Coordinates of C-alpha atoms and ligand atoms in Angstrom, one line a residue:
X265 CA 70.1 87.6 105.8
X266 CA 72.6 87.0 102.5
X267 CA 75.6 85.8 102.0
X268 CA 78.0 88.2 101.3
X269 CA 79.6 88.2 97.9
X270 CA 83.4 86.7 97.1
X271 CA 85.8 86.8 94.6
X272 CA 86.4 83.6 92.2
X273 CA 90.0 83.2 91.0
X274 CA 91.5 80.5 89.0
X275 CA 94.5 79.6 88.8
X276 CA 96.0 78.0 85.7
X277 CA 92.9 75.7 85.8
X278 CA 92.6 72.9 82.9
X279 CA 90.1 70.1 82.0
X280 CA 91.4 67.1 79.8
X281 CA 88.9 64.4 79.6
X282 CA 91.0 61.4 78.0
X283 CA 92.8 63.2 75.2
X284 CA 90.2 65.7 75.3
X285 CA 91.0 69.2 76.7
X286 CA 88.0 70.8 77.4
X287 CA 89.1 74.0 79.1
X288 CA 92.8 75.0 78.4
X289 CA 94.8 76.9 81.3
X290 CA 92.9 79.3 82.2
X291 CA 93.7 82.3 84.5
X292 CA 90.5 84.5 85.8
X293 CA 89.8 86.6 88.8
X294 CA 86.0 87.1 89.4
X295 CA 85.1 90.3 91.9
X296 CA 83.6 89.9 94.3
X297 CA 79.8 90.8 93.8
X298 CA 80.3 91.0 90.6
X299 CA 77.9 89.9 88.0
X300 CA 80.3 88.0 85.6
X301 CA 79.0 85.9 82.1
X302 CA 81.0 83.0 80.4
X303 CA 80.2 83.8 76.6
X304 CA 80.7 80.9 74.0
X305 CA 79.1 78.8 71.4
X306 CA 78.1 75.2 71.9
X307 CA 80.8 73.1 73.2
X308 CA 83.2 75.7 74.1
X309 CA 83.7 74.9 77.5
X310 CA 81.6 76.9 79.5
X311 CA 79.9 74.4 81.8
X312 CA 83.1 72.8 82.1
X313 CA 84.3 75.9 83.5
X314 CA 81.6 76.1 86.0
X315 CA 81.7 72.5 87.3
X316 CA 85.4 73.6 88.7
X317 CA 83.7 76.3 90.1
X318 CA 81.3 74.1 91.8
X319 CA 83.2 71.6 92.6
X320 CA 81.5 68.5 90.6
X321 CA 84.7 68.4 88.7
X322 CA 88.4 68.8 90.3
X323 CA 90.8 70.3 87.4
X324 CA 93.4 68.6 85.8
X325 CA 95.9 71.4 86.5
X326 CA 95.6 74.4 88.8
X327 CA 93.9 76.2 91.7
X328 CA 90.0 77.3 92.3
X329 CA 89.9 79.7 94.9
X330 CA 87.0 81.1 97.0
X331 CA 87.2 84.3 99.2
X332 CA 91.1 83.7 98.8
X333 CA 90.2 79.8 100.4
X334 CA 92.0 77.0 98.1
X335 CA 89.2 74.9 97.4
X336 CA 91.1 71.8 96.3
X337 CA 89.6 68.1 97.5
X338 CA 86.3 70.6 99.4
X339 CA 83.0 68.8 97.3
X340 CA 80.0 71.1 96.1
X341 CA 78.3 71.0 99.6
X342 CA 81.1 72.3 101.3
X343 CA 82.0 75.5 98.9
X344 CA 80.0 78.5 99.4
X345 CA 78.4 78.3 95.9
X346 CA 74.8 77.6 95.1
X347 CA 74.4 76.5 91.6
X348 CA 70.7 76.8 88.8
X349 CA 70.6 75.1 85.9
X350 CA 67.9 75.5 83.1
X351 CA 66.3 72.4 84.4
X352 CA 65.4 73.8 88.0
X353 CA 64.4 70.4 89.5
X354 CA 61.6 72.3 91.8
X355 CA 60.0 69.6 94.1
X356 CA 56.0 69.2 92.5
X357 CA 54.1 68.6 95.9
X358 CA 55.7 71.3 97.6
X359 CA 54.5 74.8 98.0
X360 CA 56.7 77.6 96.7
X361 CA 57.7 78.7 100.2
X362 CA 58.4 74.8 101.3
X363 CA 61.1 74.8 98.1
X364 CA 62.6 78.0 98.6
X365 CA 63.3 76.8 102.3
X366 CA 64.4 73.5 101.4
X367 CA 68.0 73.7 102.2
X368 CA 67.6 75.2 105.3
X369 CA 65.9 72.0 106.9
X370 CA 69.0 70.5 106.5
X371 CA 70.5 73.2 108.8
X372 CA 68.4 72.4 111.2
X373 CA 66.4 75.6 111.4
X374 CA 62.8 75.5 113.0
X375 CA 59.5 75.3 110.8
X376 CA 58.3 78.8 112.0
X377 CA 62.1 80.4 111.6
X378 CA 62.5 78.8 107.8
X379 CA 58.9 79.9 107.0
X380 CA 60.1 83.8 107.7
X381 CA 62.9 83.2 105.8
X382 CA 61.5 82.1 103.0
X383 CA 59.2 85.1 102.3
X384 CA 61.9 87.3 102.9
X385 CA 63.5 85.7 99.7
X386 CA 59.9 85.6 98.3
X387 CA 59.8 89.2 98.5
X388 CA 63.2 89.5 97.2
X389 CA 62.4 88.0 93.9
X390 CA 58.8 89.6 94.1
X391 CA 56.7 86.2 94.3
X392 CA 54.8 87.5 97.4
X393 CA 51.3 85.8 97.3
X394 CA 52.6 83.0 95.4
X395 CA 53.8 81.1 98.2
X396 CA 51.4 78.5 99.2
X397 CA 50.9 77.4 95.7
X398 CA 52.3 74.3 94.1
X399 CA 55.6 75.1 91.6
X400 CA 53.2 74.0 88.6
X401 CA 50.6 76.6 89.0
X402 CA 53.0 79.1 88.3
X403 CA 54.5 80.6 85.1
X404 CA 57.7 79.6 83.4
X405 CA 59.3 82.7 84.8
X406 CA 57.8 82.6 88.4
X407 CA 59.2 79.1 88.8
X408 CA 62.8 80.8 87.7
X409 CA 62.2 83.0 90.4
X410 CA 61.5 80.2 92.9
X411 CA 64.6 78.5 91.6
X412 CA 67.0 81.9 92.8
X413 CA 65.2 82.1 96.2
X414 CA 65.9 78.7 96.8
X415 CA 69.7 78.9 95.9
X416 CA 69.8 82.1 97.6
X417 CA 68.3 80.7 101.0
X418 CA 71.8 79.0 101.8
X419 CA 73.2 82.2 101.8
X420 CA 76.0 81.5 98.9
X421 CA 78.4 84.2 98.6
X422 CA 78.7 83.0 94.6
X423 CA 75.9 81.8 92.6
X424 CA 76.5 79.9 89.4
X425 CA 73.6 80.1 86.6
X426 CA 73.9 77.4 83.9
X427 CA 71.7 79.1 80.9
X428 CA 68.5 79.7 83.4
X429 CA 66.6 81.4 81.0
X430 CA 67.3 79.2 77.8
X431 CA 63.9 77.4 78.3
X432 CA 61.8 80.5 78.4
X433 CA 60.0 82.1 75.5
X434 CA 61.6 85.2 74.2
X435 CA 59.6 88.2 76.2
X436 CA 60.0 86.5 79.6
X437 CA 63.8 86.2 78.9
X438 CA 63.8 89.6 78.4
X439 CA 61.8 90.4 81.4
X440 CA 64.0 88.1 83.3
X441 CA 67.5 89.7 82.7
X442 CA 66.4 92.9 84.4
X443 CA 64.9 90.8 87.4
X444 CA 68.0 88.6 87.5
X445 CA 70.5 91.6 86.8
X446 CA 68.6 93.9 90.1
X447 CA 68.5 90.7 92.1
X448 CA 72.0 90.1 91.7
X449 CA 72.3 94.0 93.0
X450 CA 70.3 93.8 95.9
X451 CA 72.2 90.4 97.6
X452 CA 75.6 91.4 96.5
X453 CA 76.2 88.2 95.8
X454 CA 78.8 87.0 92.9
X455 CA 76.5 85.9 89.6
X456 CA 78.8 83.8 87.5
X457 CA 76.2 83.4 84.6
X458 CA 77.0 80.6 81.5
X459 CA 75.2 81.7 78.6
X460 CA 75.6 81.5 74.6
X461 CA 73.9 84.4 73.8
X462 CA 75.7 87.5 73.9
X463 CA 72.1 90.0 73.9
X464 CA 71.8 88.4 77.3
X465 CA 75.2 88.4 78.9
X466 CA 75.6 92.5 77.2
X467 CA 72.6 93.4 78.6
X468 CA 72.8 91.9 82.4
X469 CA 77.1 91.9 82.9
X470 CA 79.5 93.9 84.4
X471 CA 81.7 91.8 83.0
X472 CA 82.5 88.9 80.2
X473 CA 84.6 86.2 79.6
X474 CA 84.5 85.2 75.8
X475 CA 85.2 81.6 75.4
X476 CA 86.2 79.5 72.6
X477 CA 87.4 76.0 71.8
X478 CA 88.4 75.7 75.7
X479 CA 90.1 78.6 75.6
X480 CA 89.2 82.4 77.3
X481 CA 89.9 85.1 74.2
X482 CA 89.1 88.0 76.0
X483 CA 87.4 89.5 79.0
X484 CA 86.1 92.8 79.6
X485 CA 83.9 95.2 80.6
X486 CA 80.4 95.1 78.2
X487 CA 81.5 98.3 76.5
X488 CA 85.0 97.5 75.9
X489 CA 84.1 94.4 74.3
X490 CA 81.8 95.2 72.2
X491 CA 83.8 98.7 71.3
X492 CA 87.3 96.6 71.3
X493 CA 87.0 92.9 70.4
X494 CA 91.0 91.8 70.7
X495 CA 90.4 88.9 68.1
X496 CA 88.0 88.5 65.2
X497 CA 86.1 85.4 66.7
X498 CA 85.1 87.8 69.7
X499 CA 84.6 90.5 67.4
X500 CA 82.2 88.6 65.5
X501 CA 80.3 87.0 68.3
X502 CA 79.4 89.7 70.0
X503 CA 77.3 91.8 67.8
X504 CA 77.0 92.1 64.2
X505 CA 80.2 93.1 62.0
X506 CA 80.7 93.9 58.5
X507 CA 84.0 92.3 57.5
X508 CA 86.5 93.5 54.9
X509 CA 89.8 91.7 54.3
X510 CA 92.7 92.1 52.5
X511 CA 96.8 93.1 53.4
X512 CA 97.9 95.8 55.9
X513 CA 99.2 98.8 53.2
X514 CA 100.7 101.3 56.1
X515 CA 100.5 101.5 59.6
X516 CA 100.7 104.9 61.2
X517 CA 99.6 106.6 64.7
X518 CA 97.4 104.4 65.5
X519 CA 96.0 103.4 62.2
X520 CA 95.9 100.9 59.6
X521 CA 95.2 100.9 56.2
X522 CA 94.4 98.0 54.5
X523 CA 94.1 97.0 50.6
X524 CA 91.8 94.7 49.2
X525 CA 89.0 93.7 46.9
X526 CA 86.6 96.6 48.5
X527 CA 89.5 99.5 48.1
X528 CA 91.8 100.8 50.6
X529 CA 90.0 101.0 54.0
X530 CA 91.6 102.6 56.9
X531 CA 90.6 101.7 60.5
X532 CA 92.2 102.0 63.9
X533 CA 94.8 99.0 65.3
X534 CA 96.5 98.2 68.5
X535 CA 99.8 96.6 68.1
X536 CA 100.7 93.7 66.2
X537 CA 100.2 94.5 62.5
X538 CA 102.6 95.5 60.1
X539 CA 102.8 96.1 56.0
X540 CA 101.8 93.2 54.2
X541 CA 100.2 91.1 56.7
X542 CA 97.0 89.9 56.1
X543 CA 94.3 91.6 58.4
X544 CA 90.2 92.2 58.2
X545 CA 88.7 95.6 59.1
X546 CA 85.8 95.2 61.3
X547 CA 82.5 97.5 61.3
X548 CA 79.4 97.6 63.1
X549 CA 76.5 98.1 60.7
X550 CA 75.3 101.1 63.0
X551 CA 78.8 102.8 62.0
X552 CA 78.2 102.2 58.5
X553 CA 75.7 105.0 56.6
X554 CA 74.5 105.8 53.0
X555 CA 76.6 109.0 51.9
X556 CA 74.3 111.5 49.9
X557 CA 76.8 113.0 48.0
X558 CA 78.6 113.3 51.3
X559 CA 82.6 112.0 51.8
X560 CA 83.9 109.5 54.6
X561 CA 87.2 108.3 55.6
X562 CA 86.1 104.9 54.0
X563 CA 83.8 104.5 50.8
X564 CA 82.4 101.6 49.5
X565 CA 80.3 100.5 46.6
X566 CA 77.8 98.3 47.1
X567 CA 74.2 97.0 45.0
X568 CA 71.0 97.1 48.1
X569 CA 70.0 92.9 47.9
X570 CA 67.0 93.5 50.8
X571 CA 65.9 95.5 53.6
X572 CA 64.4 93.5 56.6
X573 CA 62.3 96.1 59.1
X574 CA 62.5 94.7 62.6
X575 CA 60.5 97.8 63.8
X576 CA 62.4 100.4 65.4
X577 CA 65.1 99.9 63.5
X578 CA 65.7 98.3 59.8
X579 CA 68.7 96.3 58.5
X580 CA 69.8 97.2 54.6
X581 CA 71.7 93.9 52.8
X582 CA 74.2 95.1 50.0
X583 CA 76.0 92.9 48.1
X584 CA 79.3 93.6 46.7
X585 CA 80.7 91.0 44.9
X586 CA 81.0 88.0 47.7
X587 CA 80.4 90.0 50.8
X588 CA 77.4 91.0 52.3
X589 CA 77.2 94.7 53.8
X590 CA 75.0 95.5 56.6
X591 CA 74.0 99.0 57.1
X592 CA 71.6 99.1 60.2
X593 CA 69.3 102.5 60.4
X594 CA 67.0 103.7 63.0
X595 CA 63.4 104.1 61.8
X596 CA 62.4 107.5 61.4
X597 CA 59.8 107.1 58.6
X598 CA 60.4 105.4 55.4
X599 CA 63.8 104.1 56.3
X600 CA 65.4 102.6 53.0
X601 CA 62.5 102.1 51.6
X602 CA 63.2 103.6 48.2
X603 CA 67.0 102.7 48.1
X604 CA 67.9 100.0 45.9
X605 CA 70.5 99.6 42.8
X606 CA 74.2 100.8 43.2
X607 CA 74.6 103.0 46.4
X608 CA 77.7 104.2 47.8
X609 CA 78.2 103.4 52.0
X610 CA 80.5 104.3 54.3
X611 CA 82.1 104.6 57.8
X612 CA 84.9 106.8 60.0
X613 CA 88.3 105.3 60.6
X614 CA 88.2 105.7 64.0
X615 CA 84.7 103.1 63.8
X616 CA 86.6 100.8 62.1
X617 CA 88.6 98.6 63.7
X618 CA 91.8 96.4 62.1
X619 CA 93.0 92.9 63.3
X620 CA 95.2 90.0 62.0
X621 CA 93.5 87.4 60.3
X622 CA 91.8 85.4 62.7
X623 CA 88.3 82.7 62.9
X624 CA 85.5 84.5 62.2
X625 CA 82.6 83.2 65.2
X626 CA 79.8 82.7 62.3
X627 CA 82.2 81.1 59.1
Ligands
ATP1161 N1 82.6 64.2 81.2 C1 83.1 64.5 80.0 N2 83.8 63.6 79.3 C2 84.2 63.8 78.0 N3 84.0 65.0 77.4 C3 83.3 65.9 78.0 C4 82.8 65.7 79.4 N4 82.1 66.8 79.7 C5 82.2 67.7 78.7 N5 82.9 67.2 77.7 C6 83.3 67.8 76.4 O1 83.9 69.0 76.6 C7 83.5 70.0 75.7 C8 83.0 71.2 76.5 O2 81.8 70.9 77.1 P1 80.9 71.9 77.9 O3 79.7 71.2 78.4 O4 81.8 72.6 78.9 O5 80.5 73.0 76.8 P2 79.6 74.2 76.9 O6 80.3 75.4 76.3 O7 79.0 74.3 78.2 O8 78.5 73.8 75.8 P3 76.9 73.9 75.8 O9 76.6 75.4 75.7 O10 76.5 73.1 74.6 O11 76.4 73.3 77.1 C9 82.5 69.4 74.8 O12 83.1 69.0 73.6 C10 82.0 68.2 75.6 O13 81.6 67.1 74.7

């Protein structure tokens, strides 16, 4: 009944509006049925990146291909994608099913056959018993689900999502990326998701591509990019960071230590640094933890400026001189409730991560 997942590559693709560039070259290979985000900030590119895809924009410079097919000068009806944006442009006086088999008219199936077919995808994005009802007697998120049983009806082997869940409140989001994320698994059809917020992409990918200013920085598996960002734009996007800067003191075995206004700190490195260039050392404020008395690779001093409890967990705020510290704790009780003056906080080398100077994603 579905379309059968395909791989996405491109191929040295490039946008320049005027003497804009958009996307710069760009080389990507999507699995097929995979589910793969484009991660960025406003502007980035992202959509850009998709419209190639789709085929509402032809690149400036390279190759989209489909399944291994060049899809050069073959418009959006023609390429075996399907394509949801936030706005999902449901038809009002139709009835869920009548929208969901929409595109199959045009095929020229019979009433009766595009009926069946329509609550097979009903069932498939659990609406059954919604069907005969009118888009605008349903929830925001039911109408998102009519939306992917629509584009799914055409049998695409790739779908393209453009932010779908941006205009829903914050628990139906949440419900949504599970529903979206075991949809995806059932068709086995490629998901190439657009979103700017990384909690989303993390938590539904098997894959991301981090964009910024037109350009890809880094795509990997959720795990390895939140475990190994490979710049410090990336490694600030995705997740929270504490950052310490300063100038690379030694290098050895896999290690850096660096020296600067917070002390020596020593963190692992890849290649690419060496004594006495300038680097940051990157921690997640669930590596960080108050030492009792207790030593750590990495010490630092630090004065508690506010605690923020967000339930099952609770954020501590140190200040320490011009940087902010963030030490995140699980909630076990009282969780930092009685810290506050001077406290001494600290993290394992091998948490700690060292890169050259780079953008930060949040300066
Ligand atoms: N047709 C166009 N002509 C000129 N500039 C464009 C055109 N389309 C997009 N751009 C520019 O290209 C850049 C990338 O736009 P794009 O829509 O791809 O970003 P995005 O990452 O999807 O952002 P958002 O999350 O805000 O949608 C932006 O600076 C945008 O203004």
């Amino acid at each position: 009944m579905l379309g059968k997942g395909k791989n996405v590559v491109l191929d040295g693709v490039s946008m320049v509006f005027g003497t804009f560039t958009a996307v710069r070259k760009t080389d990507l290979e999507i699995g097929a049925g995979e589910f793969f985000s484009i991660l960025g900030p406003s502007g980035c590119g992202k959509t850009t990146l998709l419209r190639m895809i789709s085929g509402f924009l032809e690149p400036t410079t390279g190759r989209v291909l489909i399944g291994g097919d060049d899809m050069a000068g073959i418009g959006p009806n023609r390429r075996p994608t399907a394509l949801i944006f936030q706005n999902l442009a449901l038809f009002p006086l139709m009835p869920v099913w009548e929208n969901v088999a929409f595109g199959l008219e045009a095929r020229g199936m019979p009433k009766r056959k595009r009926r069946e077919r329509a609550m097979e995808l009903i069932d498939l994005v659990a609406l059954r018993g919604q069907e005969d009802k009118l888009p605008g007697d349903l929830s925001g998120g039911q109408r998102q689900r009519v939306a992917i049983a629509r584009a799914l009806a055409v049998e695409p082997a790739v779908l393209l999502l453009d932010e779908p869940l941006s205009a829903l409140d914050l628990k139906l989001r949440q419900h949504m990326r599970a529903e979206l994320k075991s949809i995806q698994r059932k068709t086995g059809v490629t998901f190439v998701y657009i979103t700017h917020d990384q909690g989303e992409a993390l938590t539904m990918s098997d894959r991301i591509a981090v964009m910024n200013h037109g350009s890809v920085e880094q795509v990997d598996t959720t795990d390895v990019l939140y475990d190994n960002p490979a710049t410090p734009f990336v490694a600030t996007f995705v997740g929270e960071q504490n950052v310490f800067r300063g100038k690379v003191a030694e290098v050895a075995e896999g290690f850096a230590v660096v020296e600067g206004p917070d002390g020596r700190l020593r963190g692992r490195v890849r290649e690419g640094l060496s004594k006495g260039d300038a680097a940051m050392v990157f921690v997640r404020p669930e590596r960080m933890q108050f030492l009792n008395g207790a030593g750590l690779d990495n010490v630092v001093t630090a004065r508690v400026d506010r605690r923020d409890l967000e339930g099952p967990f609770v954020n501590l705020f140190l200040k320490r001189d011009a940087n902010e510290i963030m030490v995140h704790i699980v909630n076990s009780g009282a969780a930092g409730r009685d810290l506050d003056g001077e406290q001494r906080v600290g993290f394992a080398a091998a948490d700690a991560l060292v890169l050259p100077t780079g953008d930060l994603a949040r300066d």
